Short mmCIF file of C-alpha atoms in Angstrom, two decimals:
data_model
loop_
_atom_site.label_atom_id
_atom_site.label_comp_id
_atom_site.label_asym_id
_atom_site.label_seq_id
_atom_site.Cartn_x
_atom_site.Cartn_y
_atom_site.Cartn_z
CA MET A 1114 137.50 -15.27 103.80
CA ARG A 1115 135.33 -15.55 100.74
CA TYR A 1116 137.22 -16.83 97.71
CA VAL A 1117 136.26 -16.12 94.12
CA TYR A 1118 137.36 -19.52 92.86
CA GLY A 1119 135.50 -21.68 95.30
CA ILE A 1120 138.14 -21.91 98.01
CA THR A 1121 136.83 -22.56 101.54
CA ALA A 1122 134.69 -19.76 102.94
CA ALA A 1123 135.82 -20.02 106.56
CA LEU A 1124 138.83 -21.43 108.41
CA LEU A 1125 137.75 -24.38 110.58
CA LEU A 1126 139.40 -24.50 113.97
CA GLY A 1127 138.93 -26.20 117.27
CA GLY A 1128 139.28 -23.20 119.59
CA THR A 1129 139.70 -19.48 119.87
CA VAL A 1130 142.69 -17.17 119.54
CA ALA A 1131 143.45 -14.46 122.07
CA THR A 1132 145.84 -11.57 121.54
CA LEU A 1133 147.90 -9.69 124.11
CA SER A 1134 147.97 -5.93 124.22
CA ASN A 1135 147.32 -3.06 126.56
CA PRO A 1136 143.58 -2.43 127.14
CA VAL A 1137 142.32 0.81 125.69
CA GLY A 1138 139.02 2.50 126.53
CA ALA A 1139 137.27 5.28 124.65
CA GLN A 1140 134.34 7.64 125.09
CA VAL A 1141 134.63 8.94 121.51
CA ALA A 1142 135.29 7.11 118.27
CA GLN A 1143 138.88 5.99 117.86
CA ASN A 1144 138.87 7.65 114.43
CA GLU A 1145 137.25 10.90 115.58
CA PRO A 1146 138.72 13.70 113.38
CA GLY A 1147 140.09 15.72 116.28
CA ALA A 1148 141.80 12.68 117.79
CA ILE A 1149 143.22 11.22 114.61
CA ASN A 1150 144.72 14.24 112.87
CA ALA A 1151 147.92 14.08 114.88
CA ALA A 1152 148.41 10.49 113.79
CA VAL A 1153 148.04 11.12 110.08
CA PRO A 1154 151.30 10.39 108.22
CA ARG A 1155 152.86 13.13 106.18
CA ALA A 1156 151.69 13.76 102.61
CA GLY A 1157 153.04 11.42 99.98
CA ALA A 1158 154.50 8.04 100.86
CA PRO A 1159 154.07 7.70 104.65
CA MET A 1160 157.12 7.31 106.84
CA SER A 1161 155.18 5.07 109.23
CA PHE A 1162 151.64 3.88 109.98
CA ALA A 1163 152.50 3.21 113.63
CA ASP A 1164 150.65 6.12 115.27
CA LEU A 1165 147.56 5.49 113.15
CA VAL A 1166 147.55 1.76 113.88
CA GLU A 1167 148.09 2.33 117.60
CA ARG A 1168 144.96 4.44 117.66
CA LEU A 1169 142.77 2.14 115.52
CA GLN A 1170 143.82 -1.37 116.46
CA PRO A 1171 141.94 -1.55 119.81
CA ALA A 1172 138.61 -1.27 117.95
CA VAL A 1173 139.36 -4.34 115.78
CA VAL A 1174 138.36 -7.74 117.19
CA ASN A 1175 138.76 -11.44 116.52
CA ILE A 1176 135.57 -13.45 116.08
CA SER A 1177 135.36 -17.21 116.57
CA THR A 1178 132.46 -19.64 116.56
CA GLN A 1179 131.87 -23.02 118.14
CA GLN A 1180 129.85 -25.26 115.85
CA VAL A 1181 128.28 -28.70 116.14
CA ILE A 1182 128.07 -30.89 113.05
CA GLN A 1183 125.93 -34.05 112.89
CA MET A 1184 127.71 -36.67 110.78
CA PRO A 1185 126.40 -40.15 109.83
CA ARG A 1186 128.25 -42.95 111.59
CA ASN A 1187 128.41 -46.56 110.49
CA ARG A 1188 128.22 -48.80 113.57
CA SER A 1189 128.57 -52.01 111.59
CA LEU A 1190 132.17 -51.39 110.47
CA PRO A 1191 135.35 -51.55 112.56
CA PRO A 1192 137.27 -48.25 112.91
CA GLY A 1193 139.17 -47.34 109.78
CA PHE A 1194 137.09 -49.42 107.36
CA GLU A 1195 135.07 -46.42 106.15
CA GLU A 1196 138.28 -44.95 104.70
CA PHE A 1197 139.05 -48.37 103.16
CA PHE A 1198 135.78 -48.35 101.20
CA ARG A 1199 136.24 -44.75 100.06
CA ARG A 1200 139.82 -45.28 98.92
CA PHE A 1201 138.81 -48.09 96.60
CA GLY A 1202 135.83 -46.24 95.13
CA SER A 1203 133.09 -48.21 96.88
CA ASP A 1204 130.05 -46.91 98.70
CA VAL A 1205 130.38 -47.04 102.47
CA PRO A 1206 127.69 -49.26 104.01
CA GLN A 1207 125.43 -46.95 106.01
CA GLY A 1208 124.12 -47.42 109.50
CA GLY A 1209 121.31 -45.54 111.13
CA ASP A 1210 123.30 -43.56 113.66
CA THR A 1211 124.99 -40.16 113.73
CA VAL A 1212 128.03 -38.81 115.53
CA THR A 1213 128.48 -35.25 116.77
CA GLN A 1214 131.61 -33.44 115.64
CA ARG A 1215 132.78 -30.04 116.82
CA GLY A 1216 134.51 -27.37 114.80
CA GLY A 1217 134.48 -23.64 114.36
CA SER A 1218 135.30 -20.66 112.22
CA LEU A 1219 137.55 -17.69 112.73
CA GLY A 1220 137.38 -14.19 111.33
CA SER A 1221 137.61 -10.51 112.13
CA GLY A 1222 135.33 -7.62 112.97
CA PHE A 1223 135.29 -4.10 114.36
CA ILE A 1224 133.40 -2.28 117.10
CA ILE A 1225 131.13 0.57 115.97
CA SER A 1226 129.80 1.78 119.34
CA ALA A 1227 131.05 2.09 122.90
CA ASP A 1228 128.23 -0.16 124.13
CA GLY A 1229 129.36 -3.16 122.10
CA TYR A 1230 127.93 -3.38 118.58
CA VAL A 1231 130.30 -5.25 116.25
CA VAL A 1232 130.31 -5.51 112.44
CA THR A 1233 131.61 -8.54 110.55
CA ASN A 1234 130.88 -10.70 107.52
CA ASN A 1235 127.86 -12.97 107.71
CA HIS A 1236 129.91 -15.96 106.57
CA VAL A 1237 132.19 -15.54 109.60
CA VAL A 1238 129.32 -16.32 112.01
CA ALA A 1239 127.21 -18.56 109.75
CA PRO A 1240 127.19 -22.40 109.94
CA ALA A 1241 130.12 -23.84 108.01
CA ARG A 1242 127.93 -26.61 106.56
CA ASP A 1243 124.27 -27.28 105.97
CA ASN A 1244 124.25 -29.79 108.83
CA ALA A 1245 126.11 -27.50 111.25
CA VAL A 1246 124.70 -25.42 114.10
CA VAL A 1247 126.48 -22.44 115.65
CA GLU A 1248 126.45 -22.95 119.43
CA ALA A 1249 128.45 -19.92 120.50
CA ILE A 1250 130.16 -16.81 119.11
CA THR A 1251 133.14 -15.32 120.94
CA VAL A 1252 134.51 -11.82 120.38
CA THR A 1253 138.10 -11.32 121.53
CA LEU A 1254 139.32 -7.76 122.05
CA HIS A 1255 142.81 -6.53 121.24
CA ASP A 1256 143.82 -6.90 124.94
CA GLY A 1257 142.68 -10.54 125.03
CA THR A 1258 139.37 -9.94 126.81
CA GLU A 1259 136.68 -12.34 125.58
CA TYR A 1260 132.94 -11.77 125.36
CA GLU A 1261 130.12 -14.01 124.27
CA ALA A 1262 128.25 -12.38 121.38
CA GLU A 1263 124.73 -12.55 120.06
CA VAL A 1264 123.66 -11.96 116.45
CA VAL A 1265 121.58 -8.79 116.23
CA GLY A 1266 120.96 -9.11 112.49
CA ARG A 1267 122.42 -10.62 109.35
CA ASP A 1268 122.03 -10.09 105.63
CA ASN A 1269 123.17 -12.96 103.47
CA VAL A 1270 122.90 -11.00 100.20
CA SER A 1271 125.48 -8.41 101.25
CA ASP A 1272 127.38 -10.88 103.49
CA LEU A 1273 127.11 -8.55 106.50
CA ALA A 1274 126.22 -9.24 110.12
CA VAL A 1275 125.93 -7.15 113.27
CA LEU A 1276 126.78 -8.68 116.67
CA ARG A 1277 126.32 -7.39 120.23
CA ILE A 1278 128.53 -7.94 123.23
CA ARG A 1279 127.88 -6.74 126.79
CA PRO A 1280 131.07 -4.94 127.89
CA ARG A 1281 131.97 -4.12 131.47
CA GLY A 1282 132.78 -0.56 130.45
CA ALA A 1283 133.00 1.70 127.43
CA LEU A 1284 134.72 0.12 124.44
CA PRO A 1285 136.98 1.68 121.82
CA PHE A 1286 135.11 2.00 118.52
CA VAL A 1287 135.44 3.41 115.01
CA ARG A 1288 133.08 5.05 112.53
CA PHE A 1289 132.41 4.57 108.86
CA GLY A 1290 133.92 7.06 106.41
CA ASP A 1291 132.79 8.10 102.93
CA SER A 1292 134.09 5.53 100.46
CA ARG A 1293 132.79 7.68 97.59
CA GLN A 1294 135.82 9.92 98.11
CA VAL A 1295 138.28 7.05 97.70
CA ARG A 1296 140.46 7.12 94.60
CA VAL A 1297 142.53 4.46 92.89
CA GLY A 1298 146.06 4.76 94.22
CA ASP A 1299 145.08 5.89 97.75
CA TRP A 1300 146.86 4.22 100.66
CA VAL A 1301 144.77 1.82 102.78
CA ILE A 1302 145.38 -0.23 105.92
CA ALA A 1303 143.75 -3.59 106.73
CA ILE A 1304 143.65 -4.91 110.30
CA GLY A 1305 142.41 -8.40 111.06
CA ASN A 1306 143.06 -11.99 112.01
CA PRO A 1307 144.70 -13.75 109.02
CA PHE A 1308 145.58 -17.42 109.53
CA THR A 1309 144.63 -17.11 113.25
CA LEU A 1310 147.32 -14.45 113.79
CA GLY A 1311 145.34 -11.89 115.77
CA GLY A 1312 145.82 -8.17 115.33
CA THR A 1313 147.77 -8.31 112.09
CA VAL A 1314 148.22 -5.06 110.14
CA THR A 1315 148.84 -4.87 106.39
CA ALA A 1316 149.01 -1.89 104.04
CA GLY A 1317 148.69 -1.24 100.33
CA ILE A 1318 146.81 0.90 97.88
CA VAL A 1319 143.38 0.92 96.29
CA SER A 1320 143.82 -1.04 93.06
CA ALA A 1321 140.34 -0.53 91.59
CA LEU A 1322 136.83 0.58 92.47
CA HIS A 1323 133.38 -0.89 91.83
CA ARG A 1324 134.67 -4.37 91.06
CA ASN A 1325 132.26 -7.18 90.15
CA LEU A 1326 133.50 -10.72 90.77
CA PRO A 1327 132.99 -13.79 88.54
CA GLY A 1328 130.13 -15.80 89.95
CA GLY A 1329 129.50 -13.16 92.61
CA GLY A 1330 126.31 -11.53 93.80
CA VAL A 1331 124.17 -9.02 91.95
CA TYR A 1332 125.25 -6.25 94.35
CA ASP A 1333 129.01 -6.83 94.20
CA ARG A 1334 130.72 -3.46 93.92
CA PHE A 1335 133.95 -4.00 95.77
CA ILE A 1336 137.01 -1.91 96.51
CA GLN A 1337 140.01 -3.85 95.23
CA THR A 1338 143.32 -3.59 97.06
CA ASP A 1339 146.80 -5.06 97.01
CA ALA A 1340 147.04 -4.80 100.81
CA PRO A 1341 147.66 -8.43 101.86
CA ILE A 1342 144.32 -10.03 102.81
CA ASN A 1343 144.09 -13.71 103.69
CA SER A 1344 141.84 -16.30 105.27
CA GLY A 1345 140.70 -14.91 108.61
CA ASN A 1346 140.68 -11.27 107.46
CA SER A 1347 136.98 -11.58 106.64
CA GLY A 1348 134.90 -8.97 108.41
CA GLY A 1349 137.85 -6.79 109.34
CA PRO A 1350 138.04 -3.09 108.52
CA MET A 1351 139.87 -1.32 105.72
CA PHE A 1352 141.00 2.16 106.80
CA ASP A 1353 142.12 5.20 104.87
CA LEU A 1354 144.96 7.39 106.17
CA GLN A 1355 142.50 9.55 108.11
CA GLY A 1356 141.43 6.47 110.07
CA ASN A 1357 138.02 6.18 108.40
CA VAL A 1358 136.52 2.73 107.82
CA ILE A 1359 136.09 2.81 104.05
CA GLY A 1360 135.50 -0.91 103.54
CA ILE A 1361 134.94 -4.34 105.09
CA ASN A 1362 137.41 -6.99 103.90
CA THR A 1363 135.44 -9.89 102.50
CA ALA A 1364 136.94 -11.72 99.49
CA LEU A 1365 140.09 -12.47 97.54
CA VAL A 1366 141.14 -13.91 94.22
CA SER A 1367 143.64 -16.68 94.80
CA PRO A 1368 144.57 -19.95 93.08
CA THR A 1369 146.15 -21.21 96.31
CA GLY A 1370 144.13 -19.72 99.17
CA GLY A 1371 146.83 -17.23 100.09
CA ASN A 1372 147.34 -13.59 99.23
CA VAL A 1373 148.40 -12.78 95.67
CA GLY A 1374 147.71 -9.05 95.90
CA ILE A 1375 144.05 -9.11 94.85
CA GLY A 1376 141.71 -8.57 97.79
CA PHE A 1377 138.26 -7.02 98.02
CA ALA A 1378 136.29 -4.99 100.53
CA ILE A 1379 132.61 -4.04 100.71
CA PRO A 1380 132.60 -0.22 100.37
CA ALA A 1381 131.35 1.79 103.34
CA GLU A 1382 128.74 3.58 101.21
CA GLN A 1383 127.11 0.19 100.59
CA ALA A 1384 127.67 -1.34 104.03
CA ARG A 1385 126.63 1.54 106.28
CA PRO A 1386 122.87 1.64 105.54
CA ILE A 1387 122.67 -2.15 105.83
CA VAL A 1388 124.54 -2.13 109.14
CA GLU A 1389 122.30 0.64 110.46
CA ALA A 1390 119.16 -1.32 109.53
CA LEU A 1391 120.49 -4.52 111.12
CA ARG A 1392 121.50 -2.65 114.27
CA ARG A 1393 117.94 -1.36 114.61
CA GLY A 1394 116.67 -4.93 114.30
CA GLU A 1395 115.13 -4.26 110.91
CA ARG A 1396 115.08 -6.44 107.84
CA VAL A 1397 117.12 -5.11 104.92
CA ARG A 1398 114.71 -4.01 102.18
CA ARG A 1399 115.75 -3.54 98.56
CA GLY A 1400 114.01 -2.25 95.46
CA TYR A 1401 112.83 -4.75 92.84
CA ILE A 1402 111.31 -4.53 89.37
CA GLY A 1403 110.91 -8.22 88.51
CA VAL A 1404 113.30 -8.97 85.66
CA GLY A 1405 115.97 -11.52 84.82
CA LEU A 1406 119.11 -9.90 83.46
CA GLN A 1407 121.82 -10.86 81.03
CA GLU A 1408 125.19 -9.28 80.37
CA LEU A 1409 125.70 -7.49 77.10
CA ASN A 1410 128.68 -9.39 75.70
CA ALA A 1411 130.29 -8.52 72.38
CA GLY A 1412 128.10 -10.87 70.34
CA VAL A 1413 124.81 -9.68 71.81
CA ALA A 1414 125.82 -6.02 71.55
CA ALA A 1415 126.77 -6.50 67.88
CA ALA A 1416 123.46 -8.22 67.15
CA LEU A 1417 121.57 -5.36 68.77
CA GLY A 1418 123.73 -2.73 67.09
CA ILE A 1419 124.52 -0.96 70.37
CA GLU A 1420 127.59 -0.07 72.39
CA ARG A 1421 129.08 -2.82 74.53
CA ASN A 1422 129.36 -2.32 78.31
CA ARG A 1423 126.46 0.12 78.34
CA GLY A 1424 123.19 -1.29 79.61
CA GLU A 1425 121.84 -4.72 80.50
CA LEU A 1426 119.61 -7.02 78.49
CA ILE A 1427 116.24 -8.06 79.88
CA ARG A 1428 116.28 -11.84 79.63
CA SER A 1429 112.91 -12.42 81.30
CA VAL A 1430 110.08 -10.42 82.85
CA ALA A 1431 108.13 -11.68 85.87
CA PRO A 1432 104.42 -11.83 85.00
CA GLY A 1433 102.49 -9.19 86.91
CA GLY A 1434 105.66 -7.63 88.33
CA PRO A 1435 106.57 -3.92 88.33
CA ALA A 1436 108.48 -4.12 85.04
CA ALA A 1437 105.69 -6.04 83.31
CA ARG A 1438 103.11 -3.49 84.47
CA ALA A 1439 105.32 -0.69 83.10
CA GLY A 1440 105.52 -2.35 79.68
CA VAL A 1441 109.10 -3.68 79.83
CA GLN A 1442 109.59 -6.62 77.47
CA GLU A 1443 112.05 -9.46 76.97
CA GLY A 1444 114.88 -8.31 74.73
CA ASP A 1445 114.75 -4.69 75.92
CA VAL A 1446 118.07 -3.12 76.89
CA VAL A 1447 117.98 -0.85 79.95
CA ILE A 1448 120.66 1.83 79.61
CA SER A 1449 119.82 4.06 82.57
CA VAL A 1450 117.91 3.94 85.85
CA ASN A 1451 116.67 7.21 87.34
CA GLY A 1452 119.16 9.06 85.16
CA GLN A 1453 122.12 6.92 86.24
CA PRO A 1454 123.87 4.96 83.45
CA VAL A 1455 123.82 1.16 83.66
CA THR A 1456 127.35 -0.19 83.33
CA PRO A 1457 129.25 -3.34 84.41
CA GLN A 1458 130.40 -1.37 87.46
CA GLN A 1459 126.95 0.08 88.18
CA THR A 1460 124.44 -2.63 87.41
CA LEU A 1461 120.70 -2.32 87.07
CA SER A 1462 120.20 -4.52 90.15
CA TYR A 1463 122.47 -2.31 92.24
CA LEU A 1464 120.84 0.94 91.10
CA VAL A 1465 117.32 -0.37 91.72
CA SER A 1466 118.27 -1.78 95.14
CA THR A 1467 119.37 1.64 96.41
CA LEU A 1468 116.10 3.43 95.58
CA PRO A 1469 113.09 3.72 97.94
CA ILE A 1470 110.41 1.05 97.65
CA GLY A 1471 107.27 2.53 96.13
CA SER A 1472 109.12 5.26 94.23
CA ARG A 1473 108.41 5.93 90.57
CA VAL A 1474 111.63 5.36 88.64
CA PRO A 1475 112.24 6.16 84.95
CA LEU A 1476 114.03 3.48 82.94
CA GLU A 1477 115.60 4.43 79.63
CA ILE A 1478 115.42 1.45 77.26
CA ILE A 1479 116.38 0.49 73.74
CA ARG A 1480 113.85 -1.64 71.84
CA ASP A 1481 114.26 -2.53 68.18
CA GLY A 1482 116.92 0.17 67.88
CA ARG A 1483 114.72 2.95 69.28
CA ARG A 1484 115.10 4.67 72.64
CA SER A 1485 112.18 5.30 74.95
CA THR A 1486 111.48 5.80 78.65
CA VAL A 1487 109.13 3.81 80.86
CA THR A 1488 108.27 4.48 84.51
CA VAL A 1489 108.40 1.62 86.99
CA VAL A 1490 106.98 1.65 90.52
CA LEU A 1491 109.50 -0.22 92.68
CA ALA A 1492 108.36 -3.16 94.77
CA GLU A 1493 110.25 -4.87 97.59
CA ARG A 1494 112.70 -7.53 96.53
CA PRO A 1495 111.50 -11.02 97.52
CA SER A 1496 113.69 -13.43 99.46
CA GLU A 1497 116.47 -15.26 97.65
CA GLU A 1498 114.51 -18.51 97.94
CA GLU A 1499 111.48 -16.95 96.26
CA LEU A 1500 113.65 -15.41 93.54
CA ALA A 1501 115.26 -18.77 92.82
CA ARG A 1502 111.81 -20.32 92.50
CA LEU A 1503 110.78 -17.58 90.06
CA ASN A 1504 114.10 -17.79 88.14
CA GLN A 1505 114.45 -14.04 88.51
CA THR A 1506 118.13 -13.96 89.41
CA GLU A 1507 120.99 -13.45 86.99
CA ASP A 1508 121.84 -16.83 85.47
CA SER A 1509 124.63 -18.26 83.41
CA PRO A 1510 123.99 -19.31 79.81
CA PRO A 1511 121.94 -22.53 79.49
CA THR A 1512 123.80 -25.69 80.30
CA SER A 1513 124.04 -28.58 77.89
CA ALA A 1514 120.83 -30.45 77.22
CA THR A 1515 121.68 -32.43 74.09
CA PRO A 1516 119.07 -35.22 73.65
CA LYS A 1517 120.13 -38.83 73.94
CA ASP A 1518 118.63 -39.60 70.55
CA GLU A 1519 118.83 -36.80 67.98
CA PRO A 1520 115.29 -36.01 66.85
CA GLN A 1521 114.39 -36.97 63.32
CA SER A 1522 111.80 -35.24 61.19
CA SER A 1523 111.06 -34.72 57.56
CA GLY A 1524 110.41 -31.04 58.34
CA GLN A 1525 114.08 -30.11 58.64
CA ARG A 1526 115.33 -27.10 56.75
CA SER A 1527 118.89 -25.91 56.24
CA ALA A 1528 119.83 -22.47 57.48
CA ARG A 1529 123.54 -22.94 56.89
CA GLU A 1530 123.81 -19.99 54.53
CA GLY A 1531 122.24 -17.82 57.23
CA LEU A 1532 123.48 -19.01 60.61
CA GLY A 1533 125.30 -22.27 59.99
CA LEU A 1534 122.38 -24.18 61.51
CA THR A 1535 119.85 -26.78 60.41
CA VAL A 1536 116.53 -26.45 62.21
CA GLN A 1537 113.16 -28.18 62.43
CA THR A 1538 109.81 -27.44 64.03
CA LEU A 1539 109.43 -28.32 67.71
CA THR A 1540 106.71 -30.97 67.59
CA PRO A 1541 105.23 -32.70 70.68
CA ASP A 1542 107.26 -35.82 69.86
CA VAL A 1543 110.49 -33.83 69.62
CA ALA A 1544 109.65 -31.98 72.84
CA ARG A 1545 109.27 -35.32 74.63
CA GLN A 1546 112.65 -36.48 73.30
CA LEU A 1547 114.22 -33.29 74.63
CA GLY A 1548 112.51 -33.68 78.01
CA ILE A 1549 110.74 -30.30 77.75
CA ALA A 1550 108.30 -30.07 80.64
CA ASP A 1551 106.52 -26.92 79.43
CA ARG A 1552 104.22 -27.95 76.58
CA THR A 1553 103.54 -24.32 75.64
CA VAL A 1554 107.09 -23.78 74.31
CA ARG A 1555 107.11 -22.93 70.59
CA GLY A 1556 110.19 -22.66 68.42
CA VAL A 1557 112.54 -24.48 66.09
CA VAL A 1558 114.99 -27.15 67.21
CA VAL A 1559 118.62 -27.12 66.11
CA SER A 1560 119.39 -30.49 64.54
CA ALA A 1561 122.85 -29.73 63.10
CA VAL A 1562 125.54 -27.06 63.57
CA ASP A 1563 128.25 -26.06 61.12
CA GLN A 1564 131.33 -26.21 63.35
CA SER A 1565 133.00 -23.42 61.36
CA SER A 1566 130.13 -20.99 62.03
CA ASP A 1567 129.87 -18.30 64.69
CA ALA A 1568 126.84 -20.15 66.07
CA ALA A 1569 129.16 -23.01 67.03
CA VAL A 1570 131.62 -20.57 68.59
CA GLU A 1571 128.80 -19.07 70.65
CA GLY A 1572 127.92 -22.53 71.97
CA ILE A 1573 124.77 -23.37 70.02
CA GLU A 1574 124.28 -27.16 70.07
CA PRO A 1575 121.92 -29.72 68.55
CA GLY A 1576 118.83 -29.90 70.72
CA ASP A 1577 118.77 -26.17 71.49
CA ILE A 1578 115.43 -24.47 70.83
CA ILE A 1579 115.43 -21.10 69.04
CA LEU A 1580 112.38 -19.18 70.27
CA SER A 1581 112.94 -16.00 68.29
CA ILE A 1582 115.37 -14.24 65.96
CA ASP A 1583 115.66 -10.48 66.35
CA ARG A 1584 112.57 -10.61 68.58
CA ARG A 1585 110.54 -12.24 65.78
CA PRO A 1586 108.95 -15.55 66.87
CA THR A 1587 110.38 -18.59 65.04
CA ARG A 1588 107.77 -21.32 65.37
CA THR A 1589 108.69 -22.87 62.01
CA PRO A 1590 111.83 -23.10 59.86
CA GLU A 1591 110.11 -20.77 57.39
CA GLU A 1592 109.72 -18.08 60.08
CA ALA A 1593 113.36 -18.52 61.02
CA ALA A 1594 114.41 -18.09 57.38
CA ALA A 1595 112.22 -15.00 57.05
CA ALA A 1596 113.85 -13.39 60.11
CA ILE A 1597 117.31 -14.08 58.69
CA GLY A 1598 116.26 -12.70 55.32
CA ALA A 1599 115.02 -9.50 56.95
CA ALA A 1600 118.37 -9.09 58.72
CA ARG A 1601 120.22 -9.57 55.43
CA ARG A 1602 118.11 -6.98 53.64
CA ALA A 1603 118.84 -4.54 56.46
CA ASN A 1604 122.58 -5.25 55.99
CA ARG A 1605 122.94 -6.34 59.58
CA PRO A 1606 126.13 -8.26 60.42
CA ALA A 1607 124.55 -10.34 63.22
CA VAL A 1608 121.22 -11.46 64.63
CA LEU A 1609 119.94 -11.95 68.18
CA LEU A 1610 118.71 -15.45 69.02
CA GLN A 1611 116.57 -16.26 72.03
CA VAL A 1612 117.66 -19.78 72.90
CA ARG A 1613 116.35 -22.31 75.37
CA ARG A 1614 118.25 -25.43 76.37
CA GLY A 1615 116.21 -28.14 78.05
CA ASN A 1616 114.19 -26.76 80.95
CA ASN A 1617 116.60 -23.91 81.68
CA PRO A 1618 115.45 -20.29 81.37
CA PRO A 1619 115.93 -18.82 77.87
CA ALA A 1620 118.97 -16.67 77.14
CA TYR A 1621 119.98 -14.38 74.30
CA VAL A 1622 122.89 -15.15 71.98
CA GLY A 1623 124.33 -12.88 69.30
CA VAL A 1624 125.39 -14.79 66.16
CA ASP A 1625 127.17 -13.47 63.06
CA LEU A 1626 125.41 -14.06 59.78
CA VAL A 1627 127.13 -16.49 57.40
CA ARG A 1628 127.76 -14.84 54.04
CA GLY A 1629 127.27 -16.78 50.85
CA ARG A 1630 130.36 -18.57 49.62
#
């Protein structure tokens, strides 16, 4: 199970778990409309889920892996002395040998065809550590029958994987439903393998739709449920009361690792095309325009004079990419993609990813308070490794990069009556003190911050470099003062700073203007 707050991604075990039940075969989907209608509970609060579960449960499987982990071993120390060194805060003397350890992971999945294709989460069948290798994957049916499985395809971005087993006959299977019809408050059923307890059924309601998770991926758009979901439920199906697979259980919010009534499932509308591509042996392809994005928080929205929670701010533009060729600029706010509004629940990345590569897509943007439309030709999204190298993924605000020795210069100028900051020109000497690798960076360096100002509240620190104010370059303190003066004359309550900290990518910060006292 994937945890939002960094709790372990997979349950490590030493073996597999088998369940006992009567074997069930099927030549049609277990949730075929004609077969399932008789099992649908009555309208309103259901009297029982038993008939529905009896029909669906045979298509849900347990998935376990056997993994080999290479660990360094110190041959010069007697047994137990490695723990002695660790306990007292000392480095363990290292030898040149390794020892092989065995472990595993356990999760859930469901069969989507009679000939043995199985859907699960990628993290269920992925190595548990960087130095681990998956030796074998075992799929255990509801009746206890075990099959060795092979990975047909996997997509790390969506956390989905498709496996294949070779059954001795036709298998019971289920089909995806239409998660777009799901409403908050609908009943749902989750079947899976929590805490190694195979074939466990839980029920609840849909708590929310289109949920993004803190620190999650750019395509997170989960169904939230209060149906109990725990470690080991990963990859299992979420059903509606018609027996449709409307989601794949994948994550939970928990301070302890157990269920607290906040679980998440990948919606079927998002999972189905990915699963179909993986089943065909194809690579998952997504649209891409080549921008780095930043959330429109209250401060940035106020500085731009636009509505919060509508649109996303362009933090960076990849040189030569689709957005750059279309004329998109840093500091633009994209408020719609192909006529669809950009919101926290429907992000720019998600909207672009669902459109065909090569298509011409209109983007509605706000620049300097004016709306306009540009047309972007979508390219194929590069790999995650390439994106990380290009810094084109959504990033957090810059981390601290306060210099060891605060730069000194006679060119300092107070901006305390404007922003609560004192700034100076970024000279080559100051850049060296700050460890700036890019010698082309131009801006003013913050040398002091009024701790009672909004700039301090927004996290501006000495050593930060202000590249622009309200999209006006600030290469000198005089240019910074001129930008603040222009904002004052326009009676604006806040300004937009483009800030760089150390060698991190720049980010935008909205800061209230300090009024004269």
